PDB file of C-alpha atoms in Angstrom:
ATOM      1  CA  VAL A  15       1.564  18.230   5.216  1.00 89.00           C
ATOM      2  CA  GLN A  16       3.333  15.027   5.506  1.00 94.00           C
ATOM      3  CA  LEU A  17       3.084  12.931   8.616  1.00 96.00           C
ATOM      4  CA  GLN A  18       5.109  10.308  10.253  1.00 96.00           C
ATOM      5  CA  ALA A  19       3.918   7.925  12.875  1.00 97.00           C
ATOM      6  CA  SER A  20       6.285   6.214  15.315  1.00 97.00           C
ATOM      7  CA  GLY A  21       6.580   4.813  18.882  1.00 98.00           C
ATOM      8  CA  GLY A  22       4.776   1.482  18.237  1.00 98.00           C
ATOM      9  CA  GLY A  23       6.018  -1.783  19.810  1.00 97.00           C
ATOM     10  CA  LEU A  24       5.371  -4.672  22.039  1.00 98.00           C
ATOM     11  CA  VAL A  25       3.907  -3.938  25.587  1.00 98.00           C
ATOM     12  CA  GLN A  26       2.343  -6.178  28.076  1.00 98.00           C
ATOM     13  CA  ALA A  27      -1.310  -5.830  29.119  1.00 98.00           C
ATOM     14  CA  GLY A  28      -1.409  -2.856  31.691  1.00 97.00           C
ATOM     15  CA  GLY A  29       1.384  -1.195  30.160  1.00 98.00           C
ATOM     16  CA  SER A  30       1.585   2.302  28.624  1.00 98.00           C
ATOM     17  CA  LEU A  31       3.087   3.502  25.145  1.00 98.00           C
ATOM     18  CA  THR A  32       3.338   6.949  23.643  1.00 98.00           C
ATOM     19  CA  LEU A  33       2.955   7.367  19.955  1.00 98.00           C
ATOM     20  CA  SER A  34       4.246  10.354  18.150  1.00 98.00           C
ATOM     21  CA  CYS A  35       2.948  11.945  14.775  1.00 97.00           C
ATOM     22  CA  ILE A  36       5.594  14.310  13.425  1.00 97.00           C
ATOM     23  CA  SER A  37       4.406  16.486  10.619  1.00 95.00           C
ATOM     24  CA  SER A  38       6.367  18.161   7.887  1.00 94.00           C
ATOM     25  CA  GLY A  39       4.630  21.482   8.483  1.00 91.00           C
ATOM     26  CA  ARG A  40       2.607  23.455  10.886  1.00 90.00           C
ATOM     27  CA  LEU A  41      -0.337  22.036  12.182  1.00 89.00           C
ATOM     28  CA  ASP A  42      -2.374  25.266  13.228  1.00 87.00           C
ATOM     29  CA  HIS A  43      -5.064  24.497  10.522  1.00 91.00           C
ATOM     30  CA  TYR A  44      -5.165  20.829  10.619  1.00 95.00           C
ATOM     31  CA  GLY A  45      -6.973  18.343  12.713  1.00 96.00           C
ATOM     32  CA  ILE A  46      -4.928  15.673  13.750  1.00 97.00           C
ATOM     33  CA  ALA A  47      -6.459  12.257  14.405  1.00 97.00           C
ATOM     34  CA  TRP A  48      -5.285   8.980  15.617  1.00 97.00           C
ATOM     35  CA  LEU A  49      -7.093   5.940  14.123  1.00 97.00           C
ATOM     36  CA  ARG A  50      -6.230   2.353  14.392  1.00 97.00           C
ATOM     37  CA  GLN A  51      -6.989  -0.969  12.492  1.00 97.00           C
ATOM     38  CA  ALA A  52      -6.816  -4.271  13.977  1.00 96.00           C
ATOM     39  CA  PRO A  53      -6.358  -7.511  11.940  1.00 92.00           C
ATOM     40  CA  GLY A  54      -9.510  -8.434  10.265  1.00 94.00           C
ATOM     41  CA  LYS A  55     -11.427  -5.489  11.815  1.00 96.00           C
ATOM     42  CA  GLU A  56     -12.537  -2.240  10.264  1.00 96.00           C
ATOM     43  CA  ARG A  57     -10.758   1.016  11.050  1.00 95.00           C
ATOM     44  CA  GLU A  58     -11.639   2.744  14.260  1.00 95.00           C
ATOM     45  CA  LYS A  59     -11.449   6.402  15.424  1.00 95.00           C
ATOM     46  CA  VAL A  60      -9.323   7.010  18.526  1.00 97.00           C
ATOM     47  CA  LEU A  61      -8.898  10.559  19.240  1.00 97.00           C
ATOM     48  CA  CYS A  62      -8.563  13.859  17.439  1.00 97.00           C
ATOM     49  CA  ILE A  63      -7.069  17.201  18.182  1.00 97.00           C
ATOM     50  CA  SER A  64      -8.145  20.469  16.536  1.00 96.00           C
ATOM     51  CA  GLY A  65      -5.375  22.664  15.116  1.00 94.00           C
ATOM     52  CA  MET A  66      -7.266  25.886  15.891  1.00 92.00           C
ATOM     53  CA  ASP A  67      -7.675  25.490  19.673  1.00 93.00           C
ATOM     54  CA  GLY A  68      -6.464  22.253  20.770  1.00 93.00           C
ATOM     55  CA  SER A  69      -9.660  20.833  21.694  1.00 95.00           C
ATOM     56  CA  THR A  70      -9.867  17.154  21.613  1.00 95.00           C
ATOM     57  CA  TYR A  71     -12.671  14.818  20.633  1.00 95.00           C
ATOM     58  CA  TRP A  72     -13.686  11.266  20.432  1.00 93.00           C
ATOM     59  CA  GLU A  73     -12.765  10.650  23.975  1.00 82.00           C
ATOM     60  CA  ASP A  74     -15.605   8.177  24.574  1.00 77.00           C
ATOM     61  CA  SER A  75     -14.172   5.607  22.343  1.00 73.00           C
ATOM     62  CA  MET A  76     -11.164   4.728  24.461  1.00 81.00           C
ATOM     63  CA  GLU A  77     -12.586   4.720  27.935  1.00 85.00           C
ATOM     64  CA  GLY A  78     -10.322   7.481  29.100  1.00 90.00           C
ATOM     65  CA  ARG A  79      -7.170   5.285  28.915  1.00 95.00           C
ATOM     66  CA  PHE A  80      -5.774   7.269  25.872  1.00 97.00           C
ATOM     67  CA  THR A  81      -4.990  11.005  25.758  1.00 96.00           C
ATOM     68  CA  ILE A  82      -3.957  13.224  22.715  1.00 97.00           C
ATOM     69  CA  SER A  83      -1.672  16.228  22.919  1.00 96.00           C
ATOM     70  CA  ARG A  84       0.150  18.523  20.331  1.00 95.00           C
ATOM     71  CA  GLU A  85       3.255  20.366  20.703  1.00 93.00           C
ATOM     72  CA  LYS A  86       4.631  22.344  17.769  1.00 90.00           C
ATOM     73  CA  ASN A  87       4.475  19.963  14.776  1.00 94.00           C
ATOM     74  CA  THR A  88       4.257  16.826  16.819  1.00 96.00           C
ATOM     75  CA  VAL A  89       1.055  15.088  17.997  1.00 97.00           C
ATOM     76  CA  TYR A  90       1.389  12.580  20.729  1.00 98.00           C
ATOM     77  CA  LEU A  91      -1.066   9.732  21.716  1.00 98.00           C
ATOM     78  CA  GLN A  92      -0.455   8.744  25.427  1.00 98.00           C
ATOM     79  CA  MET A  93      -1.953   5.361  25.822  1.00 98.00           C
ATOM     80  CA  ASN A  94      -2.206   3.654  29.218  1.00 97.00           C
ATOM     81  CA  ASN A  95      -3.649   0.493  30.923  1.00 96.00           C
ATOM     82  CA  LEU A  96      -3.204  -1.108  27.618  1.00 97.00           C
ATOM     83  CA  LYS A  97      -5.258  -4.186  26.767  1.00 97.00           C
ATOM     84  CA  PRO A  98      -4.786  -7.065  24.221  1.00 97.00           C
ATOM     85  CA  GLU A  99      -7.607  -5.731  22.225  1.00 95.00           C
ATOM     86  CA  ASP A 100      -5.752  -2.502  21.686  1.00 97.00           C
ATOM     87  CA  THR A 101      -3.443  -4.556  19.360  1.00 98.00           C
ATOM     88  CA  ALA A 102      -3.651  -2.811  16.062  1.00 98.00           C
ATOM     89  CA  VAL A 103      -1.775  -0.555  13.548  1.00 98.00           C
ATOM     90  CA  TYR A 104      -2.246   2.975  14.595  1.00 98.00           C
ATOM     91  CA  TYR A 105      -2.317   5.685  11.977  1.00 98.00           C
ATOM     92  CA  CYS A 106      -2.283   9.407  12.199  1.00 97.00           C
ATOM     93  CA  ALA A 107      -4.185  11.471   9.762  1.00 97.00           C
ATOM     94  CA  ALA A 108      -4.424  15.223   9.097  1.00 97.00           C
ATOM     95  CA  ASP A 109      -7.909  16.787   8.284  1.00 96.00           C
ATOM     96  CA  PRO A 110      -7.244  20.000   6.248  1.00 95.00           C
ATOM     97  CA  PHE A 111     -10.687  21.293   7.299  1.00 95.00           C
ATOM     98  CA  ASP A 112     -10.044  20.858  10.958  1.00 95.00           C
ATOM     99  CA  ARG A 113     -13.259  19.442  11.838  1.00 94.00           C
ATOM    100  CA  CYS A 114     -12.733  16.747  14.460  1.00 94.00           C
ATOM    101  CA  ASP A 115     -16.114  17.735  15.901  1.00 94.00           C
ATOM    102  CA  LEU A 116     -17.814  16.162  12.734  1.00 93.00           C
ATOM    103  CA  GLY A 117     -15.992  12.814  13.177  1.00 91.00           C
ATOM    104  CA  ILE A 118     -15.927  12.102   9.453  1.00 93.00           C
ATOM    105  CA  ILE A 119     -12.866  10.908   7.715  1.00 93.00           C
ATOM    106  CA  GLY A 120     -12.850  12.730   4.456  1.00 91.00           C
ATOM    107  CA  PRO A 121     -11.299  11.860   1.109  1.00 93.00           C
ATOM    108  CA  ASN A 122      -8.975  14.843   1.602  1.00 94.00           C
ATOM    109  CA  TRP A 123      -7.379  13.547   4.681  1.00 96.00           C
ATOM    110  CA  ARG A 124      -3.471  13.168   4.586  1.00 95.00           C
ATOM    111  CA  TRP A 125      -2.301   9.957   6.244  1.00 96.00           C
ATOM    112  CA  GLY A 126       1.239   8.886   7.556  1.00 94.00           C
ATOM    113  CA  GLN A 127       2.292   5.436   7.479  1.00 93.00           C
ATOM    114  CA  GLY A 128       1.121   3.037  10.370  1.00 95.00           C
ATOM    115  CA  THR A 129       2.754   1.952  13.522  1.00 98.00           C
ATOM    116  CA  LEU A 130       2.104  -1.381  14.849  1.00 98.00           C
ATOM    117  CA  VAL A 131       1.361  -1.756  18.546  1.00 98.00           C
ATOM    118  CA  THR A 132       0.960  -5.163  20.045  1.00 98.00           C
ATOM    119  CA  VAL A 133      -0.238  -5.649  23.548  1.00 98.00           C
ATOM    120  CA  SER A 134       0.479  -9.215  24.981  1.00 97.00           C
ATOM    121  CA  SER A 135      -1.762 -10.623  27.693  1.00 94.00           C
TER     122      SER A 135
END
């Protein structure tokens, strides 16, 4: 499966943005995760959604401001009440073992290109 992330841009603090991750194939057997990396910082997990049953994981990391959803071959990341510290390149990635619950980013994950989100204060 190949992934393509889009939807990034410049937004003011307090605003909202929706990112999309479009897959070249079906996602029934993949966990799809959003992760982000800010300049000079380590990669950070955002949210993950199971391909099998749509369960979502890692919610604690974003204080409830972000939600993840899936429709056919697209996974969305809805981001509300954005803060300047949310500025980062956001990546979507596919876990072929569909184990979001483990929270482990494995070497077999397939990555899309990133999309830059910039939140101005």
